[in-house]
DNA sequence: TTCTTATTGATTGATATCCAATCCTGTGTT
DNA sequence: AACACAGGATTGGATATCAATCAATAAGAA
């Protein structure tokens, strides 16, 4: 019953990251205010939050739209992400204790089990979380927030991408990264991070016109449980027929 | 006549960075709405922007206050800043062309002249700008924004600090950094950045209760030119009698 | 027909007023 | 002195309203 605008901003963020609201989609104040059953002012505040986070773009007297990053933006975001993760890697290789390395290994192990048991959805989530855990071990909330924001923007980027991915050696990458860092082999570790992100961004192909398949009303419907808590994460699937290979995942490798 | 909330957020940011609004200072909606002659809602939106930027803190049903970062926050902010600047340094040492190095040298030269001519205020500004120019040369707007936000927060930190500074070898640091990077001596350069920030944060002494010397109304008065453009940067001076040595500057060295 | 211009509609930016929830404070009681 | 309660003040939000601007359509001229 409080901070409605923050709660709604969170829901919108979730919907964007789930690719239910695609880049370029109009976020009309009136429509959203009806969807969420709040006044326009609350929606406006939510949209301001989204814009500050880089997920929405507000054009004067034209309204808010889901951000549509350019190819240039994509490269810059991945550059920044690489820079941050390399920096964190350097810190961790110096400062992380055995418990930290153990936590990372354990995380990889959980993901390995998920993959082995064919639970792709869980493997996806764990793969995403690896980087978050990685940065959290730096024990720096400021860095965590910066990193989280960058990750959100990469997730948004994935709405714009048409490419065939495979799920080959993600775990190997993570495991190898841990191994290199723990041994203090910083340079190869940083090159691994860089190569990883580079290969991802190289595979990006921007579709210039992304057409909103769902209206905001349709897209947001699963998140509205009559003002109750979170919905149990609805399937963000698009039409399974076409680009079924382009699932959402932080760690994607491009088929060359 | 547009985007009032953003404009007001900018003014408030400026006032905070000028230390006219000190940490802990209450930012009452009614008071600010009277100061700026807008409705409370516009002020609310401005405060949301400030909070998203880490410069204000909104407590439910209690209002907004200028953020009062803890010592822990200070260390984390400087850690993040170090990480970012080190990363940018690494990128620049690889990628920056002669024109870029020339621009950096030219900037240092301008600051040197300002110092030589006793223009401390200008030297301050140029010293702050050096880091901004440095990051801008990475040609990455995302990194620029992240860095700018971190710099804003360090500036806020300086409101909380009681320490004696001197202006010794700031230029030497900058010049040395350029020299090391251009020669590809990355490691010493990164250590220089780290040492610089470390020495700064070590000198921090938190005053737990900072009392607002100026009411927001008084503090903001110089920025209001009857809705006209920017005021010509009013002197952010506190009372000159007491801690006159603790001027605002990005590059401060602690007297051991 | 086609291009240019004008009108109209829709949407945003912003204000004023009102109400509920909550916090702070001051006072009174035990 | 400690506690409880009531009242004031402030924030969070709803609603209604107006102005400014954009977009799309309709009207008119070449």
Coordinates of C-alpha atoms (C1' of nucleotides) in Angstrom, one line a residue:
Chain A
X1 CA 0.0 0.0 0.0
X2 CA 3.0 2.2 -0.4
X3 CA 5.5 3.4 -2.9
X4 CA 3.2 2.4 -5.7
X5 CA 5.4 4.1 -8.2
X6 CA 8.4 2.0 -7.3
X7 CA 6.4 -1.2 -7.3
X8 CA 5.0 -0.4 -10.7
X9 CA 8.5 0.5 -12.0
X10 CA 9.6 -2.9 -10.8
X11 CA 6.8 -4.6 -12.7
X12 CA 7.5 -2.7 -15.8
X13 CA 11.2 -3.5 -15.5
X14 CA 10.4 -7.1 -15.1
X15 CA 8.1 -7.1 -18.1
X16 CA 10.7 -5.4 -20.2
X17 CA 13.4 -7.9 -19.1
X18 CA 11.0 -10.7 -19.9
X19 CA 10.7 -9.3 -23.4
X20 CA 7.0 -8.9 -23.0
X21 CA 7.4 -5.2 -23.6
X22 CA 9.7 -4.8 -26.5
X23 CA 11.8 -1.8 -27.5
X24 CA 9.9 1.0 -29.1
X25 CA 6.7 0.0 -27.4
X26 CA 4.6 3.0 -26.4
X27 CA 4.1 3.3 -22.7
X28 CA 1.1 5.6 -22.6
X29 CA 0.3 7.2 -19.3
X30 CA -3.4 6.8 -19.6
X31 CA -3.3 3.2 -20.6
X32 CA -0.9 2.2 -17.9
X33 CA -2.9 4.1 -15.3
X34 CA -5.9 2.0 -16.3
X35 CA -3.9 -1.2 -16.3
X36 CA -2.6 -0.6 -12.8
X37 CA -5.6 1.3 -11.6
X38 CA -3.6 4.2 -10.3
X39 CA -3.5 7.8 -11.3
X40 CA -1.4 9.1 -14.1
X41 CA 0.9 10.8 -11.7
X42 CA 2.0 7.5 -10.2
X43 CA 2.7 6.2 -13.7
X44 CA 4.7 9.3 -14.5
X45 CA 6.9 8.7 -11.5
X46 CA 7.4 5.1 -12.5
X47 CA 8.4 6.1 -16.0
X48 CA 10.9 8.6 -14.6
X49 CA 12.5 5.8 -12.7
X50 CA 12.6 3.6 -15.8
X51 CA 14.1 6.3 -17.8
X52 CA 16.8 7.0 -15.2
X53 CA 17.6 3.3 -15.4
X54 CA 18.0 3.5 -19.2
X55 CA 15.1 1.1 -19.9
X56 CA 12.7 3.8 -21.1
X57 CA 13.0 6.9 -23.1
X58 CA 10.8 9.9 -22.5
X59 CA 10.2 12.3 -25.3
X60 CA 8.8 15.6 -24.5
X61 CA 5.1 15.8 -25.3
X62 CA 5.3 12.5 -27.0
X63 CA 5.4 10.1 -24.2
X64 CA 7.5 7.3 -22.9
X65 CA 8.7 4.3 -24.9
X66 CA 10.7 1.2 -24.1
X67 CA 14.2 2.2 -24.9
X68 CA 15.5 1.1 -28.3
X69 CA 19.3 1.0 -27.9
X70 CA 21.4 1.4 -31.0
X71 CA 24.2 -0.9 -32.1
X72 CA 26.6 1.7 -30.8
X73 CA 24.8 1.6 -27.4
X74 CA 25.0 -2.1 -27.4
X75 CA 28.8 -2.0 -27.9
X76 CA 29.2 0.6 -25.2
X77 CA 27.1 -1.3 -22.8
X78 CA 29.1 -4.5 -23.3
X79 CA 32.3 -2.5 -23.1
X80 CA 31.3 -1.1 -19.8
X81 CA 30.2 -4.5 -18.6
X82 CA 33.5 -6.0 -19.6
X83 CA 35.3 -3.2 -17.8
X84 CA 33.4 -3.7 -14.6
X85 CA 33.7 -7.4 -14.5
X86 CA 37.4 -7.3 -15.3
X87 CA 37.9 -4.9 -12.5
X88 CA 35.9 -7.0 -10.1
X89 CA 37.9 -10.0 -11.2
X90 CA 41.1 -8.2 -10.5
X91 CA 39.9 -7.3 -7.0
X92 CA 38.6 -10.8 -6.3
X93 CA 41.8 -12.5 -7.4
X94 CA 43.6 -10.5 -4.7
X95 CA 41.1 -10.4 -1.9
X96 CA 38.7 -13.3 -2.1
X97 CA 39.0 -16.0 0.6
X98 CA 38.4 -19.7 0.3
X99 CA 34.8 -19.4 1.2
X100 CA 34.2 -17.1 -1.7
X101 CA 35.8 -19.4 -4.2
X102 CA 33.8 -22.2 -2.8
X103 CA 30.6 -20.3 -3.3
X104 CA 31.4 -19.7 -6.9
X105 CA 32.3 -23.3 -7.5
X106 CA 29.1 -24.4 -5.8
X107 CA 27.1 -22.1 -8.0
X108 CA 28.7 -23.6 -11.1
X109 CA 28.0 -27.0 -9.8
X110 CA 24.3 -26.2 -9.3
X111 CA 24.1 -25.0 -12.8
X112 CA 25.9 -28.1 -14.1
X113 CA 23.3 -30.3 -12.4
X114 CA 20.5 -28.2 -13.9
X115 CA 21.9 -28.7 -17.3
X116 CA 22.5 -32.4 -16.7
X117 CA 18.9 -32.8 -15.7
X118 CA 17.7 -30.9 -18.7
X119 CA 16.2 -28.1 -16.7
X120 CA 17.1 -25.4 -19.2
X121 CA 15.0 -22.7 -17.5
X122 CA 16.8 -23.1 -14.2
X123 CA 20.2 -23.3 -16.0
X124 CA 19.4 -20.0 -17.6
X125 CA 18.6 -18.3 -14.3
X126 CA 21.7 -19.8 -12.6
X127 CA 23.8 -18.7 -15.6
X128 CA 22.5 -15.2 -15.2
X129 CA 23.0 -15.2 -11.5
X130 CA 26.6 -16.3 -11.7
X131 CA 27.7 -12.9 -12.7
X132 CA 25.6 -11.3 -10.0
X133 CA 27.2 -13.6 -7.4
X134 CA 30.6 -12.8 -8.8
X135 CA 30.1 -9.1 -8.4
X136 CA 28.4 -9.5 -5.0
X137 CA 31.6 -11.1 -3.7
X138 CA 33.3 -7.8 -4.1
X139 CA 31.2 -6.7 -1.2
X140 CA 30.7 -3.4 -2.8
X141 CA 27.0 -2.4 -3.1
X142 CA 27.8 0.5 -5.4
X143 CA 29.5 -1.8 -7.9
X144 CA 26.7 -4.2 -7.5
X145 CA 24.1 -1.6 -8.5
X146 CA 26.2 -0.4 -11.4
X147 CA 26.6 -4.0 -12.6
X148 CA 23.0 -4.8 -12.1
X149 CA 22.0 -1.9 -14.2
X150 CA 24.3 -2.9 -17.0
X151 CA 23.0 -6.4 -16.9
X152 CA 19.4 -5.1 -17.2
X153 CA 20.4 -3.2 -20.2
X154 CA 22.0 -6.2 -21.9
X155 CA 18.8 -8.1 -21.2
X156 CA 16.9 -5.3 -22.9
X157 CA 19.4 -5.6 -25.8
X158 CA 18.4 -9.2 -26.3
X159 CA 14.9 -8.1 -27.3
X160 CA 16.5 -6.5 -30.4
X161 CA 18.6 -9.4 -31.5
X162 CA 18.1 -12.0 -34.1
X163 CA 20.8 -14.6 -33.9
X164 CA 21.3 -18.3 -33.4
X165 CA 22.8 -19.1 -30.1
X166 CA 23.9 -22.3 -28.5
X167 CA 24.5 -23.2 -25.0
X168 CA 27.8 -25.0 -25.4
X169 CA 30.5 -24.2 -22.9
X170 CA 29.0 -21.7 -20.6
X171 CA 29.8 -23.7 -17.6
X172 CA 33.3 -24.3 -18.9
X173 CA 33.8 -20.6 -19.1
X174 CA 32.6 -20.0 -15.6
X175 CA 34.7 -22.9 -14.2
X176 CA 37.7 -21.8 -16.2
X177 CA 37.3 -18.2 -14.9
X178 CA 37.3 -19.3 -11.3
X179 CA 40.3 -21.5 -11.9
X180 CA 42.3 -18.8 -13.5
X181 CA 41.5 -16.2 -10.9
X182 CA 42.2 -18.5 -8.0
X183 CA 45.5 -19.3 -9.4
X184 CA 46.2 -15.6 -9.8
X185 CA 46.4 -15.8 -13.5
X186 CA 44.7 -12.5 -13.9
X187 CA 45.5 -11.7 -17.5
X188 CA 44.1 -14.8 -19.1
X189 CA 41.0 -14.4 -16.9
X190 CA 40.4 -10.9 -18.1
X191 CA 40.9 -11.9 -21.6
X192 CA 38.4 -14.6 -21.1
X193 CA 35.8 -12.1 -19.9
X194 CA 36.6 -9.8 -22.8
X195 CA 36.4 -12.6 -25.4
X196 CA 33.1 -13.7 -24.0
X197 CA 31.5 -10.4 -24.3
X198 CA 33.1 -9.6 -27.6
X199 CA 31.8 -12.8 -29.2
X200 CA 28.3 -12.0 -27.9
X201 CA 28.2 -8.5 -29.2
X202 CA 29.6 -9.5 -32.6
X203 CA 26.7 -11.8 -33.0
X204 CA 24.2 -9.1 -32.6
X205 CA 22.1 -8.2 -35.5
X206 CA 19.8 -5.3 -35.0
X207 CA 16.3 -5.6 -36.4
X208 CA 15.4 -2.0 -37.0
X209 CA 11.7 -2.3 -36.8
X210 CA 10.6 -4.3 -33.8
X211 CA 6.8 -4.5 -33.8
X212 CA 5.1 -4.8 -30.5
X213 CA 3.5 -8.2 -30.5
X214 CA 1.7 -7.5 -27.3
X215 CA -0.1 -4.3 -26.2
X216 CA 1.1 -3.2 -22.8
X217 CA -2.3 -4.2 -21.4
X218 CA -1.8 -7.8 -22.7
X219 CA 1.9 -7.8 -21.7
X220 CA 1.3 -6.7 -18.2
X221 CA -1.7 -8.8 -17.4
X222 CA 0.2 -11.8 -15.9
X223 CA 1.9 -9.5 -13.4
X224 CA -1.4 -8.2 -11.9
X225 CA -2.6 -10.6 -9.3
X226 CA -5.3 -8.3 -8.0
X227 CA -2.7 -6.3 -6.1
X228 CA -1.3 -9.5 -4.5
X229 CA 2.3 -10.6 -4.6
X230 CA 4.5 -11.6 -7.5
X231 CA 3.1 -13.9 -10.2
X232 CA 5.1 -17.2 -10.5
X233 CA 7.2 -15.9 -13.4
X234 CA 5.1 -16.4 -16.5
X235 CA 6.7 -17.8 -19.5
X236 CA 8.2 -14.9 -21.5
X237 CA 8.1 -17.1 -24.7
X238 CA 7.3 -15.4 -27.9
X239 CA 5.9 -17.4 -30.7
X240 CA 7.8 -20.7 -30.4
X241 CA 7.7 -21.3 -34.1
X242 CA 10.2 -18.8 -35.4
X243 CA 13.2 -17.8 -33.5
X244 CA 13.0 -20.4 -30.8
X245 CA 16.7 -20.6 -30.6
X246 CA 17.1 -17.1 -29.4
X247 CA 16.2 -17.8 -25.8
X248 CA 17.1 -15.3 -23.1
X249 CA 20.4 -16.0 -21.4
X250 CA 23.2 -13.9 -20.2
X251 CA 25.8 -16.3 -21.4
X252 CA 25.2 -17.0 -25.0
X253 CA 27.8 -18.1 -27.5
X254 CA 27.4 -17.3 -31.1
X255 CA 27.6 -20.0 -33.7
X256 CA 30.2 -18.9 -36.1
Chain B
X1 CA 9.0 26.0 -19.9
X2 CA 9.5 22.3 -20.1
X3 CA 10.8 19.5 -18.1
X4 CA 10.6 21.5 -15.0
X5 CA 11.3 18.5 -12.8
X6 CA 14.5 17.7 -14.6
X7 CA 15.6 21.3 -14.4
X8 CA 14.9 21.5 -10.7
X9 CA 16.7 18.2 -10.2
X10 CA 19.7 19.7 -11.9
X11 CA 19.6 22.8 -9.7
X12 CA 19.3 20.7 -6.6
X13 CA 22.2 18.6 -7.7
X14 CA 24.2 21.6 -8.3
X15 CA 23.4 23.0 -4.9
X16 CA 24.3 19.7 -3.3
X17 CA 27.6 19.5 -5.2
X18 CA 28.3 23.1 -4.2
X19 CA 27.8 22.1 -0.6
X20 CA 25.1 24.6 -0.2
X21 CA 22.7 21.8 0.7
X22 CA 24.6 19.5 3.1
X23 CA 23.9 15.9 3.9
X24 CA 21.0 15.3 6.2
X25 CA 19.3 18.5 5.1
X26 CA 15.6 18.1 4.9
X27 CA 14.2 18.6 1.4
X28 CA 10.6 19.4 2.2
X29 CA 8.1 19.3 -0.6
X30 CA 6.1 22.3 0.4
X31 CA 9.2 24.4 1.0
X32 CA 10.8 23.5 -2.3
X33 CA 7.6 24.0 -4.2
X34 CA 7.4 27.5 -2.8
X35 CA 11.0 28.2 -3.6
X36 CA 10.7 27.1 -7.2
X37 CA 7.1 28.2 -7.5
X38 CA 5.9 24.9 -8.8
X39 CA 3.5 22.3 -7.5
X40 CA 4.5 19.7 -5.0
X41 CA 4.2 17.0 -7.6
X42 CA 7.0 18.5 -9.7
X43 CA 9.2 18.6 -6.6
X44 CA 8.3 14.9 -5.9
X45 CA 9.5 14.0 -9.4
X46 CA 12.7 15.9 -9.0
X47 CA 13.4 14.2 -5.7
X48 CA 12.8 10.8 -7.3
X49 CA 15.5 11.7 -9.8
X50 CA 17.9 12.8 -7.1
X51 CA 17.2 9.6 -5.1
X52 CA 17.9 7.4 -8.2
X53 CA 21.2 9.3 -8.5
X54 CA 22.1 8.5 -4.9
X55 CA 22.2 12.2 -3.9
X56 CA 18.9 12.1 -1.9
X57 CA 17.3 9.6 0.3
X58 CA 13.5 9.3 0.5
X59 CA 11.9 7.9 3.6
X60 CA 8.4 6.9 3.5
X61 CA 6.0 9.5 5.1
X62 CA 9.0 11.3 6.4
X63 CA 10.3 13.0 3.3
X64 CA 13.5 13.4 1.4
X65 CA 16.9 14.4 2.7
X66 CA 20.2 15.0 1.2
X67 CA 21.9 11.7 1.3
X68 CA 24.3 11.1 4.2
X69 CA 26.7 8.4 3.0
X70 CA 28.4 6.3 5.6
X71 CA 32.1 5.7 5.8
X72 CA 31.4 2.3 4.3
X73 CA 29.6 4.0 1.4
X74 CA 32.6 6.3 1.0
X75 CA 35.0 3.5 0.6
X76 CA 32.8 1.6 -1.8
X77 CA 32.3 4.7 -3.9
X78 CA 36.0 5.3 -4.1
X79 CA 36.6 1.6 -4.8
X80 CA 34.2 1.8 -7.7
X81 CA 35.7 5.0 -9.0
X82 CA 39.1 3.5 -8.9
X83 CA 37.9 0.4 -10.7
X84 CA 36.3 2.5 -13.4
X85 CA 39.2 4.8 -13.9
X86 CA 41.7 1.9 -14.0
X87 CA 39.6 0.2 -16.6
X88 CA 39.4 3.3 -18.7
X89 CA 43.1 3.8 -18.3
X90 CA 43.7 0.3 -19.6
X91 CA 41.5 0.9 -22.6
X92 CA 43.1 4.3 -23.3
X93 CA 46.7 2.9 -23.1
X94 CA 45.8 0.6 -26.0
X95 CA 43.5 2.6 -28.1
X96 CA 44.1 6.3 -27.6
X97 CA 45.7 8.1 -30.6
X98 CA 48.1 11.0 -30.5
X99 CA 45.3 13.6 -30.6
X100 CA 43.9 12.2 -27.4
X101 CA 47.2 12.3 -25.6
X102 CA 47.6 15.9 -26.8
X103 CA 44.3 16.8 -25.4
X104 CA 45.1 15.4 -22.0
X105 CA 48.5 17.2 -22.0
X106 CA 46.8 20.4 -23.1
X107 CA 44.4 20.1 -20.3
X108 CA 47.1 19.7 -17.7
X109 CA 48.9 22.6 -19.2
X110 CA 45.9 24.8 -18.8
X111 CA 45.6 23.8 -15.2
X112 CA 49.3 24.5 -14.7
X113 CA 48.8 28.0 -16.0
X114 CA 45.8 28.5 -13.7
X115 CA 47.8 27.4 -10.7
X116 CA 50.8 29.6 -11.8
X117 CA 48.6 32.6 -12.0
X118 CA 47.1 32.0 -8.7
X119 CA 43.6 31.3 -10.0
X120 CA 42.7 28.6 -7.6
X121 CA 39.0 28.5 -8.5
X122 CA 39.8 27.8 -12.1
X123 CA 42.5 25.3 -11.2
X124 CA 39.9 23.5 -9.1
X125 CA 37.5 23.2 -12.0
X126 CA 40.1 22.1 -14.4
X127 CA 41.3 19.5 -11.9
X128 CA 37.8 18.1 -11.6
X129 CA 37.4 18.2 -15.4
X130 CA 40.6 16.2 -16.0
X131 CA 39.0 13.0 -14.9
X132 CA 35.9 13.7 -16.9
X133 CA 38.0 14.4 -20.0
X134 CA 39.9 11.3 -19.3
X135 CA 36.8 9.1 -19.3
X136 CA 35.3 11.0 -22.3
X137 CA 38.3 9.9 -24.4
X138 CA 37.1 6.3 -24.0
X139 CA 34.2 7.4 -26.3
X140 CA 31.8 5.4 -24.2
X141 CA 28.8 7.3 -23.1
X142 CA 27.6 4.6 -20.8
X143 CA 31.0 4.7 -19.0
X144 CA 30.8 8.5 -18.9
X145 CA 27.5 8.5 -17.2
X146 CA 28.6 5.9 -14.7
X147 CA 31.7 7.8 -13.9
X148 CA 29.9 11.1 -13.7
X149 CA 27.5 9.7 -11.2
X150 CA 30.4 8.4 -9.1
X151 CA 32.1 11.7 -9.2
X152 CA 28.9 13.4 -8.0
X153 CA 28.8 11.1 -5.1
X154 CA 32.4 11.8 -4.2
X155 CA 31.6 15.5 -4.3
X156 CA 28.8 14.8 -1.9
X157 CA 31.1 12.9 0.3
X158 CA 33.3 16.0 0.6
X159 CA 30.5 17.7 2.5
X160 CA 31.0 15.3 5.3
X161 CA 34.6 15.6 5.6
X162 CA 36.8 17.4 8.1
X163 CA 40.4 17.2 7.0
X164 CA 43.2 19.4 6.1
X165 CA 44.1 19.2 2.4
X166 CA 46.9 20.6 0.4
X167 CA 47.2 21.2 -3.3
X168 CA 50.6 19.8 -3.7
X169 CA 51.3 17.7 -6.7
X170 CA 48.0 17.3 -8.4
X171 CA 49.4 18.3 -11.7
X172 CA 52.3 16.0 -11.3
X173 CA 49.9 13.1 -10.7
X174 CA 48.0 13.9 -13.9
X175 CA 51.1 14.5 -16.0
X176 CA 52.7 11.3 -14.6
X177 CA 49.6 9.3 -15.4
X178 CA 49.6 10.5 -19.0
X179 CA 53.3 9.7 -19.3
X180 CA 52.9 6.2 -17.9
X181 CA 49.9 5.4 -20.0
X182 CA 51.4 6.6 -23.2
X183 CA 54.4 4.5 -22.6
X184 CA 52.2 1.5 -22.1
X185 CA 53.3 1.2 -18.5
X186 CA 49.9 0.1 -17.4
X187 CA 50.6 -1.3 -14.0
X188 CA 52.3 1.7 -12.5
X189 CA 49.6 3.9 -13.9
X190 CA 46.8 1.8 -12.3
X191 CA 48.7 1.8 -9.0
X192 CA 48.9 5.6 -9.2
X193 CA 45.2 5.9 -9.6
X194 CA 44.6 3.5 -6.7
X195 CA 47.1 5.2 -4.5
X196 CA 45.6 8.5 -5.2
X197 CA 42.1 7.5 -4.2
X198 CA 43.2 5.5 -1.3
X199 CA 45.1 8.4 0.2
X200 CA 42.0 10.5 -0.2
X201 CA 39.6 8.1 1.5
X202 CA 42.0 7.5 4.3
X203 CA 41.9 11.1 5.2
X204 CA 38.2 11.1 5.5
X205 CA 36.8 11.8 8.9
X206 CA 33.1 11.6 9.2
X207 CA 31.3 14.3 11.2
X208 CA 28.3 12.4 12.3
X209 CA 26.0 15.4 12.9
X210 CA 26.2 17.8 10.1
X211 CA 24.0 20.8 10.8
X212 CA 22.4 22.6 7.9
X213 CA 23.9 26.0 8.0
X214 CA 21.6 27.2 5.3
X215 CA 17.9 26.5 4.9
X216 CA 17.0 25.2 1.5
X217 CA 15.4 28.6 0.8
X218 CA 18.6 30.4 1.5
X219 CA 20.8 27.8 -0.2
X220 CA 18.8 27.8 -3.5
X221 CA 18.3 31.5 -3.8
X222 CA 21.4 32.2 -6.0
X223 CA 20.2 29.7 -8.5
X224 CA 16.9 31.3 -9.1
X225 CA 17.3 34.0 -11.7
X226 CA 13.6 34.6 -12.1
X227 CA 13.4 31.6 -14.3
X228 CA 16.2 32.8 -16.5
X229 CA 19.3 30.8 -17.3
X230 CA 22.2 29.7 -15.0
X231 CA 23.6 32.0 -12.4
X232 CA 27.3 32.7 -12.9
X233 CA 28.2 30.1 -10.3
X234 CA 27.9 31.7 -6.9
X235 CA 30.6 31.2 -4.4
X236 CA 29.9 28.0 -2.5
X237 CA 31.9 29.3 0.4
X238 CA 30.8 28.4 3.9
X239 CA 31.9 30.6 6.7
X240 CA 35.4 31.5 5.8
X241 CA 36.5 31.7 9.4
X242 CA 36.4 28.1 10.4
X243 CA 37.4 25.3 8.0
X244 CA 38.6 27.5 5.2
X245 CA 41.2 24.9 4.2
X246 CA 38.7 22.3 3.3
X247 CA 37.8 23.7 -0.1
X248 CA 36.1 21.5 -2.6
X249 CA 38.4 19.7 -5.0
X250 CA 38.5 16.4 -6.7
X251 CA 42.2 16.1 -6.3
X252 CA 43.1 16.5 -2.7
X253 CA 46.0 15.1 -0.9
X254 CA 46.0 14.4 2.7
X255 CA 48.6 15.9 4.9
X256 CA 50.1 13.0 6.8
Chain C
dT1 C1' -4.6 13.9 -58.7
dT2 C1' -1.3 15.6 -55.5
dC3 C1' 0.7 18.8 -52.5
dT4 C1' 0.2 22.2 -49.0
dT5 C1' -2.2 24.1 -45.2
dA6 C1' -5.6 24.3 -41.4
dT7 C1' -8.3 22.1 -38.1
dT8 C1' -9.1 18.8 -34.7
dG9 C1' -8.1 15.2 -31.6
dA10 C1' -5.1 13.0 -28.4
dT11 C1' -1.4 13.0 -25.2
dT12 C1' 1.7 15.0 -22.2
dG13 C1' 3.2 18.7 -18.6
dA14 C1' 1.6 20.8 -14.9
dT15 C1' -1.6 22.9 -11.2
dA16 C1' -5.0 23.0 -7.5
dT17 C1' -7.5 20.8 -4.2
dC18 C1' -8.8 17.2 -1.5
dC19 C1' -8.2 12.9 1.4
dA20 C1' -5.8 9.1 3.9
dA21 C1' -1.9 7.3 6.3
dT22 C1' 1.8 8.0 9.0
dC23 C1' 5.1 10.3 11.9
dC24 C1' 6.4 13.7 15.4
dT25 C1' 5.4 16.2 19.3
dG26 C1' 3.4 18.0 23.2
dT27 C1' 0.5 17.3 26.9
dG28 C1' -1.8 14.8 30.5
dT29 C1' -2.1 10.9 33.4
dT30 C1' -0.4 7.4 36.4
Chain D
dA1 C1' 9.7 9.8 35.5
dA2 C1' 7.5 6.9 32.3
dC3 C1' 3.7 6.0 29.4
dA4 C1' -0.3 6.9 26.5
dC5 C1' -3.1 9.6 23.8
dA6 C1' -4.5 13.3 20.8
dG7 C1' -3.5 16.8 17.6
dG8 C1' -0.6 18.9 14.1
dA9 C1' 2.2 18.5 10.2
dT10 C1' 3.9 16.1 6.2
dT11 C1' 3.9 12.8 2.8
dG12 C1' 1.6 9.7 -0.7
dG13 C1' -1.8 9.6 -3.6
dA14 C1' -6.6 10.7 -6.3
dT15 C1' -9.2 13.6 -9.1
dA16 C1' -10.4 17.3 -12.0
dT17 C1' -8.8 20.8 -14.9
dC18 C1' -6.1 23.6 -18.1
dA19 C1' -2.3 24.7 -21.5
dA20 C1' 1.0 23.2 -24.9
dT21 C1' 2.4 20.4 -28.3
dC22 C1' 2.3 16.6 -31.6
dA23 C1' 0.0 13.8 -35.1
dA24 C1' -3.4 12.8 -38.2
dT25 C1' -6.9 13.9 -40.8
dA26 C1' -9.6 17.2 -43.7
dA27 C1' -9.9 21.0 -46.8
dG28 C1' -8.3 23.7 -50.4
dA29 C1' -5.1 25.2 -54.2
dA30 C1' -2.1 24.0 -58.2

